[in-house]
mmCIF file of C-alpha atoms in Angstrom:
data_model
loop_
_atom_site.group_PDB
_atom_site.id
_atom_site.type_symbol
_atom_site.label_atom_id
_atom_site.label_comp_id
_atom_site.label_asym_id
_atom_site.label_seq_id
_atom_site.Cartn_x
_atom_site.Cartn_y
_atom_site.Cartn_z
ATOM 1 C CA MET A 1 91.817 113.845 116.736
ATOM 2 C CA ARG A 2 93.128 115.825 119.710
ATOM 3 C CA VAL A 3 96.551 117.413 119.212
ATOM 4 C CA ILE A 4 98.338 119.243 122.027
ATOM 5 C CA LEU A 5 101.108 121.642 120.959
ATOM 6 C CA VAL A 6 103.865 122.758 123.355
ATOM 7 C CA HIS A 7 106.150 125.655 122.436
ATOM 8 C CA GLY A 8 109.882 126.171 122.782
ATOM 9 C CA PHE A 9 112.110 128.464 124.827
ATOM 10 C CA THR A 10 111.172 132.195 124.681
ATOM 11 C CA GLN A 11 108.108 131.357 122.571
ATOM 12 C CA SER A 12 104.397 131.203 123.412
ATOM 13 C CA ALA A 13 101.347 129.156 122.465
ATOM 14 C CA ASP A 14 100.763 131.665 119.641
ATOM 15 C CA SER A 15 104.006 130.492 118.013
ATOM 16 C CA TRP A 16 102.075 127.446 116.782
ATOM 17 C CA GLN A 17 99.470 129.483 114.908
ATOM 18 C CA PRO A 18 101.133 129.072 111.472
ATOM 19 C CA VAL A 19 101.025 125.286 111.969
ATOM 20 C CA VAL A 20 97.449 125.311 113.270
ATOM 21 C CA ASP A 21 96.369 127.326 110.228
ATOM 22 C CA SER A 22 97.706 124.540 107.989
ATOM 23 C CA LEU A 23 96.037 121.640 109.820
ATOM 24 C CA PRO A 24 92.678 120.141 108.815
ATOM 25 C CA ARG A 25 89.737 121.800 110.506
ATOM 26 C CA ASP A 26 88.576 118.538 112.041
ATOM 27 C CA PHE A 27 91.698 118.390 114.216
ATOM 28 C CA ASP A 28 90.924 119.251 117.845
ATOM 29 C CA THR A 29 94.038 121.353 118.405
ATOM 30 C CA ILE A 30 95.153 123.119 121.569
ATOM 31 C CA ALA A 31 98.393 125.072 121.998
ATOM 32 C CA ILE A 32 99.450 125.241 125.640
ATOM 33 C CA GLU A 33 101.458 127.913 127.424
ATOM 34 C CA VAL A 34 104.304 126.306 129.343
ATOM 35 C CA PRO A 35 103.503 126.779 133.054
ATOM 36 C CA GLU A 36 105.677 129.158 135.063
ATOM 37 C CA GLY A 37 107.254 128.731 138.469
ATOM 38 C CA LEU A 38 107.554 124.920 138.519
ATOM 39 C CA ASP A 39 110.473 122.525 138.253
ATOM 40 C CA PHE A 40 111.002 120.446 135.111
ATOM 41 C CA LEU A 41 108.960 117.356 135.976
ATOM 42 C CA SER A 42 106.178 119.376 137.615
ATOM 43 C CA THR A 43 105.977 121.509 134.475
ATOM 44 C CA ALA A 44 105.615 118.388 132.337
ATOM 45 C CA SER A 45 102.886 117.138 134.661
ATOM 46 C CA GLY A 46 101.101 120.487 134.458
ATOM 47 C CA ILE A 47 101.095 120.301 130.673
ATOM 48 C CA GLY A 48 99.476 116.875 130.856
ATOM 49 C CA ALA A 49 96.849 118.104 133.314
ATOM 50 C CA ARG A 50 95.970 120.924 130.921
ATOM 51 C CA GLY A 51 96.118 118.924 127.717
ATOM 52 C CA GLY A 52 94.507 115.630 128.714
ATOM 53 C CA PRO A 53 94.780 112.517 126.523
ATOM 54 C CA GLY A 54 95.890 112.992 122.920
ATOM 55 C CA THR A 55 98.819 113.400 120.572
ATOM 56 C CA TYR A 56 101.503 115.606 122.127
ATOM 57 C CA VAL A 57 103.684 117.687 119.829
ATOM 58 C CA GLY A 58 106.594 119.517 121.424
ATOM 59 C CA TYR A 59 109.171 121.806 119.853
ATOM 60 C CA SER A 60 112.671 122.007 121.378
ATOM 61 C CA MET A 61 112.116 122.762 125.101
ATOM 62 C CA GLY A 62 108.482 121.764 124.637
ATOM 63 C CA GLY A 63 109.630 118.483 123.133
ATOM 64 C CA ARG A 64 111.739 117.684 126.165
ATOM 65 C CA LEU A 65 108.743 118.401 128.395
ATOM 66 C CA CYS A 66 106.438 116.230 126.266
ATOM 67 C CA LEU A 67 108.972 113.407 126.362
ATOM 68 C CA ALA A 68 109.076 113.585 130.153
ATOM 69 C CA LEU A 69 105.272 113.535 130.247
ATOM 70 C CA ALA A 70 105.174 110.488 127.958
ATOM 71 C CA LEU A 71 107.495 108.635 130.320
ATOM 72 C CA GLU A 72 105.780 109.719 133.539
ATOM 73 C CA ARG A 73 102.143 109.634 132.336
ATOM 74 C CA PRO A 74 102.018 107.378 129.262
ATOM 75 C CA GLU A 75 98.249 106.972 129.568
ATOM 76 C CA LEU A 76 97.892 110.627 128.494
ATOM 77 C CA VAL A 77 100.206 110.473 125.489
ATOM 78 C CA GLU A 78 98.579 108.448 122.736
ATOM 79 C CA GLU A 79 101.220 109.545 120.231
ATOM 80 C CA LEU A 80 104.359 111.635 120.646
ATOM 81 C CA VAL A 81 105.845 114.016 118.094
ATOM 82 C CA LEU A 82 109.196 115.569 119.015
ATOM 83 C CA VAL A 83 110.290 118.509 116.866
ATOM 84 C CA SER A 84 113.963 119.531 117.046
ATOM 85 C CA ALA A 85 114.142 118.036 120.538
ATOM 86 C CA SER A 86 116.469 115.937 122.655
ATOM 87 C CA PRO A 87 116.237 113.734 125.770
ATOM 88 C CA GLY A 88 118.675 115.991 127.609
ATOM 89 C CA ILE A 89 122.394 115.672 128.278
ATOM 90 C CA ALA A 90 123.646 112.255 129.376
ATOM 91 C CA ASP A 91 127.144 113.214 130.552
ATOM 92 C CA ASP A 92 127.249 114.639 134.086
ATOM 93 C CA ARG A 93 130.083 117.070 133.367
ATOM 94 C CA ALA A 94 128.500 118.323 130.169
ATOM 95 C CA ARG A 95 125.195 118.779 131.974
ATOM 96 C CA ALA A 96 126.906 120.768 134.733
ATOM 97 C CA ALA A 97 128.625 122.934 132.123
ATOM 98 C CA ARG A 98 125.289 123.601 130.433
ATOM 99 C CA ARG A 99 123.756 124.495 133.785
ATOM 100 C CA SER A 100 126.545 127.010 134.367
ATOM 101 C CA ALA A 101 126.144 128.454 130.864
ATOM 102 C CA ASP A 102 122.374 128.799 131.316
ATOM 103 C CA GLU A 103 122.896 130.563 134.639
ATOM 104 C CA GLN A 104 125.164 133.054 132.897
ATOM 105 C CA LEU A 105 122.475 133.621 130.264
ATOM 106 C CA ALA A 106 119.939 134.210 133.032
ATOM 107 C CA LEU A 107 122.247 136.792 134.585
ATOM 108 C CA ASP A 108 122.618 138.432 131.156
ATOM 109 C CA VAL A 109 118.828 138.694 130.854
ATOM 110 C CA GLU A 110 118.595 140.243 134.305
ATOM 111 C CA ARG A 111 121.326 142.740 133.428
ATOM 112 C CA ASP A 112 120.431 143.630 129.835
ATOM 113 C CA GLY A 113 116.690 142.987 129.593
ATOM 114 C CA VAL A 114 114.533 140.856 127.306
ATOM 115 C CA TYR A 115 114.983 142.680 123.991
ATOM 116 C CA ALA A 116 118.787 142.632 124.016
ATOM 117 C CA PHE A 117 118.820 138.969 125.038
ATOM 118 C CA LEU A 118 116.438 137.949 122.244
ATOM 119 C CA GLU A 119 118.518 139.791 119.642
ATOM 120 C CA ARG A 120 121.599 137.805 120.691
ATOM 121 C CA TRP A 121 119.637 134.538 121.032
ATOM 122 C CA LEU A 122 118.215 134.727 117.509
ATOM 123 C CA ASP A 123 121.654 135.566 116.097
ATOM 124 C CA GLN A 124 122.917 132.072 116.978
ATOM 125 C CA PRO A 125 123.966 129.766 114.099
ATOM 126 C CA LEU A 126 121.134 127.453 115.250
ATOM 127 C CA PHE A 127 118.669 129.980 113.796
ATOM 128 C CA ALA A 128 120.647 130.924 110.685
ATOM 129 C CA SER A 129 117.907 129.607 108.384
ATOM 130 C CA LEU A 130 115.122 131.411 110.264
ATOM 131 C CA PRO A 131 114.451 134.721 108.488
ATOM 132 C CA ARG A 132 114.508 137.533 110.991
ATOM 133 C CA GLU A 133 111.209 138.870 109.660
ATOM 134 C CA VAL A 134 109.637 135.456 110.345
ATOM 135 C CA ALA A 135 111.056 135.398 113.865
ATOM 136 C CA ARG A 136 109.587 138.844 114.443
ATOM 137 C CA VAL A 137 106.143 137.692 113.288
ATOM 138 C CA ASP A 138 106.051 135.866 116.598
ATOM 139 C CA GLU A 139 105.556 139.134 118.460
ATOM 140 C CA ARG A 140 104.504 137.410 121.692
ATOM 141 C CA ARG A 141 108.147 136.362 122.012
ATOM 142 C CA ARG A 142 108.992 140.001 122.726
ATOM 143 C CA THR A 143 106.380 140.277 125.476
ATOM 144 C CA ASN A 144 108.384 137.819 127.583
ATOM 145 C CA THR A 145 109.283 138.981 131.045
ATOM 146 C CA VAL A 146 112.707 138.692 132.630
ATOM 147 C CA ASP A 147 111.224 136.312 135.215
ATOM 148 C CA ARG A 148 109.733 134.043 132.556
ATOM 149 C CA ILE A 149 112.946 133.690 130.546
ATOM 150 C CA THR A 150 115.191 133.240 133.581
ATOM 151 C CA HIS A 151 112.833 130.617 134.994
ATOM 152 C CA GLN A 152 112.974 128.649 131.740
ATOM 153 C CA LEU A 153 116.776 128.832 131.784
ATOM 154 C CA ARG A 154 117.140 127.873 135.434
ATOM 155 C CA ALA A 155 114.323 125.336 135.855
ATOM 156 C CA LEU A 156 113.599 123.929 132.386
ATOM 157 C CA GLY A 157 116.990 123.941 130.646
ATOM 158 C CA GLN A 158 119.020 120.901 129.675
ATOM 159 C CA GLY A 159 121.447 121.649 132.477
ATOM 160 C CA VAL A 160 118.849 120.926 135.178
ATOM 161 C CA GLN A 161 116.701 118.405 133.315
ATOM 162 C CA PRO A 162 117.442 114.784 134.218
ATOM 163 C CA SER A 163 118.798 112.878 131.251
ATOM 164 C CA LEU A 164 116.093 110.715 129.680
ATOM 165 C CA TRP A 165 118.333 108.797 127.279
ATOM 166 C CA ASP A 166 118.249 105.566 129.309
ATOM 167 C CA ARG A 167 114.441 105.670 129.496
ATOM 168 C CA LEU A 168 113.749 105.972 125.765
ATOM 169 C CA PRO A 169 113.167 102.195 125.351
ATOM 170 C CA GLN A 170 110.263 102.529 127.830
ATOM 171 C CA LEU A 171 108.184 104.500 125.323
ATOM 172 C CA THR A 172 105.308 102.349 124.100
ATOM 173 C CA MET A 173 103.339 104.862 122.017
ATOM 174 C CA PRO A 174 104.187 105.735 118.381
ATOM 175 C CA VAL A 175 106.937 108.381 118.302
ATOM 176 C CA THR A 176 107.689 110.683 115.364
ATOM 177 C CA LEU A 177 110.948 112.627 115.424
ATOM 178 C CA VAL A 178 111.050 115.671 113.132
ATOM 179 C CA THR A 179 114.123 117.741 112.316
ATOM 180 C CA GLY A 180 115.327 120.111 109.620
ATOM 181 C CA ALA A 181 117.987 118.999 107.156
ATOM 182 C CA TYR A 182 120.152 122.042 107.964
ATOM 183 C CA ASP A 183 120.049 121.206 111.675
ATOM 184 C CA ARG A 184 122.726 118.527 111.666
ATOM 185 C CA LYS A 185 123.148 118.361 115.446
ATOM 186 C CA TYR A 186 119.485 117.633 116.163
ATOM 187 C CA THR A 187 119.135 115.311 113.172
ATOM 188 C CA GLU A 188 121.982 113.224 114.565
ATOM 189 C CA LEU A 189 120.343 113.278 118.001
ATOM 190 C CA ALA A 190 117.050 112.181 116.438
ATOM 191 C CA ASN A 191 118.758 109.273 114.690
ATOM 192 C CA ARG A 192 120.210 108.139 118.007
ATOM 193 C CA MET A 193 116.848 108.566 119.720
ATOM 194 C CA ALA A 194 115.073 106.521 117.048
ATOM 195 C CA ALA A 195 117.584 103.710 117.478
ATOM 196 C CA ALA A 196 117.096 103.747 121.253
ATOM 197 C CA ILE A 197 113.287 103.813 121.030
ATOM 198 C CA GLY A 198 113.134 100.987 118.525
ATOM 199 C CA ASP A 199 110.372 99.954 116.130
ATOM 200 C CA GLY A 200 107.874 102.469 117.474
ATOM 201 C CA ALA A 201 109.903 105.420 116.218
ATOM 202 C CA ARG A 202 110.174 107.075 112.831
ATOM 203 C CA LEU A 203 112.352 109.976 111.751
ATOM 204 C CA VAL A 204 111.217 112.698 109.341
ATOM 205 C CA VAL A 205 113.832 115.177 108.070
ATOM 206 C CA LEU A 206 112.340 118.235 106.368
ATOM 207 C CA PRO A 207 114.422 119.653 103.500
ATOM 208 C CA HIS A 208 115.464 123.297 103.302
ATOM 209 C CA ALA A 209 114.841 123.814 107.019
ATOM 210 C CA GLY A 210 116.790 124.359 110.213
ATOM 211 C CA HIS A 211 115.894 124.165 113.884
ATOM 212 C CA ALA A 212 112.812 126.388 114.273
ATOM 213 C CA LEU A 213 110.455 124.250 112.190
ATOM 214 C CA PRO A 214 107.102 125.629 113.482
ATOM 215 C CA LEU A 215 108.120 129.054 112.135
ATOM 216 C CA GLU A 216 110.344 128.052 109.197
ATOM 217 C CA GLN A 217 108.215 125.294 107.665
ATOM 218 C CA PRO A 218 104.751 125.370 109.279
ATOM 219 C CA ALA A 219 102.929 123.822 106.307
ATOM 220 C CA ALA A 220 105.449 120.997 105.988
ATOM 221 C CA LEU A 221 105.283 120.318 109.715
ATOM 222 C CA ALA A 222 101.481 120.344 109.563
ATOM 223 C CA ALA A 223 101.666 117.774 106.761
ATOM 224 C CA VAL A 224 103.763 115.502 108.999
ATOM 225 C CA LEU A 225 101.129 115.781 111.731
ATOM 226 C CA ARG A 226 98.304 115.164 109.274
ATOM 227 C CA ASP A 227 99.870 112.182 107.503
ATOM 228 C CA ARG A 228 101.723 110.381 110.300
#
């Protein structure tokens, strides 16, 4: 079974290692670095070109990219697993506000540097259940460059991504939506996504977990991938 893993914002392919370590050895697993320098849809296409046919598993930003790939190139995505992910922002004004907020974050990174930005980013309530020592295990996160982070904010954020809410019923492959019980916002989004997708979707809510499931609950997430 081929499984393609796509990381979230500020992370790297190595962020999936705790999950990979918990998967059966007969899984053909590849963790992909999100391409740099491309727009949102071109990035999704690049992930598909690198990954080939298989089960795509995307966390947060990576989930949004995998969802776009599943809609644009469904022949590549045999199954789709979205972890703490959304289809983007449907409301035009809210999307514009997010775009403005992400631009301000990009300016902050350019002014203050990567380390200071990451300290503030990980202090968000969204990551309250992620132990700081676990976040720091992902040391590749701290090797990010200013260009890499600002590109992800400006080209891959929810403010510039086209909303995919209206296209969810087009998904024909099995879709598994995974969230953490503490992450109420994304659990509610996943419930709405499952309703829009229809019978091909199932929702799995992991107890005692928040947003960053690949780092918080790697064994439990691996079990979802193994047993789906």
